[in-house]
Tab-separated table of C-alpha atoms in Angstrom:
chain	number	residue	atom	x	y	z
A	223	MET	CA	0.140	-0.052	-0.019
A	224	SER	CA	1.220	3.473	-1.470
A	225	GLU	CA	2.059	5.950	1.988
A	226	GLN	CA	-0.499	8.276	-0.176
A	227	VAL	CA	-3.243	5.210	0.080
A	228	LYS	CA	-2.417	4.994	3.628
A	229	VAL	CA	-2.751	8.735	4.353
A	230	GLU	CA	-5.723	8.845	2.493
A	231	GLU	CA	-7.588	5.497	4.804
A	232	ASP	CA	-5.916	7.397	7.807
A	233	LEU	CA	-7.801	10.794	6.816
A	234	PHE	CA	-10.860	8.931	5.880
A	235	ASP	CA	-11.062	7.196	8.962
A	236	ILE	CA	-10.871	10.846	10.933
A	237	VAL	CA	-13.406	11.957	9.289
A	238	VAL	CA	-15.997	8.926	10.158
A	239	TYR	CA	-15.008	9.438	13.860
A	240	LEU	CA	-16.058	13.145	13.887
A	241	VAL	CA	-19.414	12.020	12.001
A	242	ASN	CA	-20.340	9.505	13.953
A	243	SER	CA	-19.184	11.442	17.499
A	244	ALA	CA	-21.471	14.826	16.271
A	245	PRO	CA	-24.799	12.778	17.661
A	246	THR	CA	-23.204	11.453	20.350
A	247	SER	CA	-21.603	14.736	21.740
A	248	LEU	CA	-25.434	15.687	21.907
A	249	GLY	CA	-26.312	14.001	24.822
A	250	GLU	CA	-22.504	14.118	26.405
A	251	THR	CA	-21.431	16.476	28.566
A	252	PRO	CA	-19.488	19.323	27.436
A	253	SER	CA	-16.662	18.274	28.440
A	254	LEU	CA	-16.595	14.420	26.629
A	255	ALA	CA	-17.888	16.045	23.830
A	256	ALA	CA	-14.334	18.696	24.054
A	257	PHE	CA	-12.459	15.277	24.266
A	258	ARG	CA	-14.071	13.778	20.611
A	259	MET	CA	-12.514	16.985	19.041
A	260	MET	CA	-9.295	16.911	20.639
A	261	ASP	CA	-9.017	13.193	20.388
A	262	ALA	CA	-9.748	13.684	17.219
A	263	ALA	CA	-7.020	16.344	16.300
A	264	SER	CA	-4.370	14.442	17.702
A	265	ARG	CA	-5.278	11.003	14.948
A	266	LEU	CA	-4.257	14.322	12.327
A	267	LEU	CA	-0.928	15.050	13.979
A	268	ALA	CA	-0.118	11.621	13.594
A	269	VAL	CA	-1.275	11.877	9.883
A	270	LEU	CA	1.035	14.773	9.927
A	271	GLN	CA	3.672	13.842	11.647
A	272	ARG	CA	3.967	10.592	9.535
A	273	THR	CA	4.464	12.583	6.342
A	274	THR	CA	6.118	15.491	7.143
A	275	SER	CA	9.764	16.179	6.547
A	276	ASP	CA	10.276	19.757	8.039
A	277	THR	CA	11.996	18.578	11.205
A	278	GLU	CA	10.533	21.462	13.129
A	279	GLN	CA	6.782	20.638	12.432
A	280	GLN	CA	8.433	16.843	12.965
A	281	THR	CA	9.351	18.293	16.344
A	282	PHE	CA	6.290	20.252	17.048
A	283	LEU	CA	3.895	17.610	16.284
A	284	ALA	CA	6.024	15.267	18.633
A	285	GLU	CA	5.810	17.473	21.239
A	286	ALA	CA	1.625	18.603	21.041
A	287	ARG	CA	1.039	14.654	20.550
A	288	ALA	CA	2.548	13.703	23.746
A	289	ASP	CA	1.564	16.409	25.781
A	290	TYR	CA	-2.295	15.368	24.480
A	291	ASP	CA	-1.073	11.795	25.335
A	292	ALA	CA	-0.147	13.489	29.250
A	293	HIS	CA	-3.304	14.756	29.549
A	294	TYR	CA	-6.369	13.074	27.932
A	295	ASN	CA	-7.258	10.783	30.784
A	296	LEU	CA	-8.049	13.523	32.684
A	297	VAL	CA	-11.580	14.142	30.889
A	298	MET	CA	-12.890	11.111	32.702
A	299	THR	CA	-10.201	11.545	35.909
A	300	ASP	CA	-10.524	14.977	36.655
A	301	GLN	CA	-12.611	17.449	34.185
A	302	GLU	CA	-11.242	20.810	35.895
A	303	ALA	CA	-7.818	19.853	35.032
A	304	PHE	CA	-8.855	18.729	31.392
A	305	LYS	CA	-10.504	22.322	31.473
A	306	GLN	CA	-7.414	23.970	32.844
A	307	TRP	CA	-5.118	21.911	30.346
A	308	LEU	CA	-7.122	23.282	27.071
A	309	PRO	CA	-6.066	26.571	26.640
A	310	ASP	CA	-2.245	25.554	27.218
A	311	PHE	CA	-2.909	23.257	24.400
A	312	VAL	CA	-4.814	25.275	22.513
A	313	ARG	CA	-2.016	28.344	23.218
A	314	ARG	CA	0.654	26.217	21.632
A	315	CYS	CA	-1.368	25.173	18.779
A	316	THR	CA	-1.621	28.602	17.561
A	317	GLU	CA	1.894	29.809	18.534
A	318	GLU	CA	2.951	27.711	15.651
A	319	ALA	CA	-0.104	28.402	13.137
A	320	MET	CA	1.401	31.722	13.649
A	321	ARG	CA	5.476	31.010	13.649
A	322	ARG	CA	4.381	29.230	10.047
A	323	ALA	CA	2.208	31.688	8.880
A	324	ALA	CA	5.238	34.079	9.499
A	325	ALA	CA	7.659	31.502	7.490
A	326	PRO	CA	9.221	32.425	4.651
A	327	SER	CA	7.423	30.440	1.563
A	328	PRO	CA	9.625	27.368	-0.058
């Protein structure tokens, strides 16, 4: 199987996950609905990490996934801590987006 086909399958799996999560999220607590979004983001980060050749991007993606992995269980064990962690993760991702936007085009 080519890498392109694998990426397409992985992305479609994430789409199916999100689509199936939408109805479920209507009856969940806001924390669990946020968790589903974060879980999908983590899955997308994994696809990006596997496909990028940029060292800086790989570093960010690996660190972001490690941060998520270290905190995702909080939604089940300590929802308040999960809510407190989210803004920091959002900030890190936003800073990376701004860094990429400011970087010169190849």
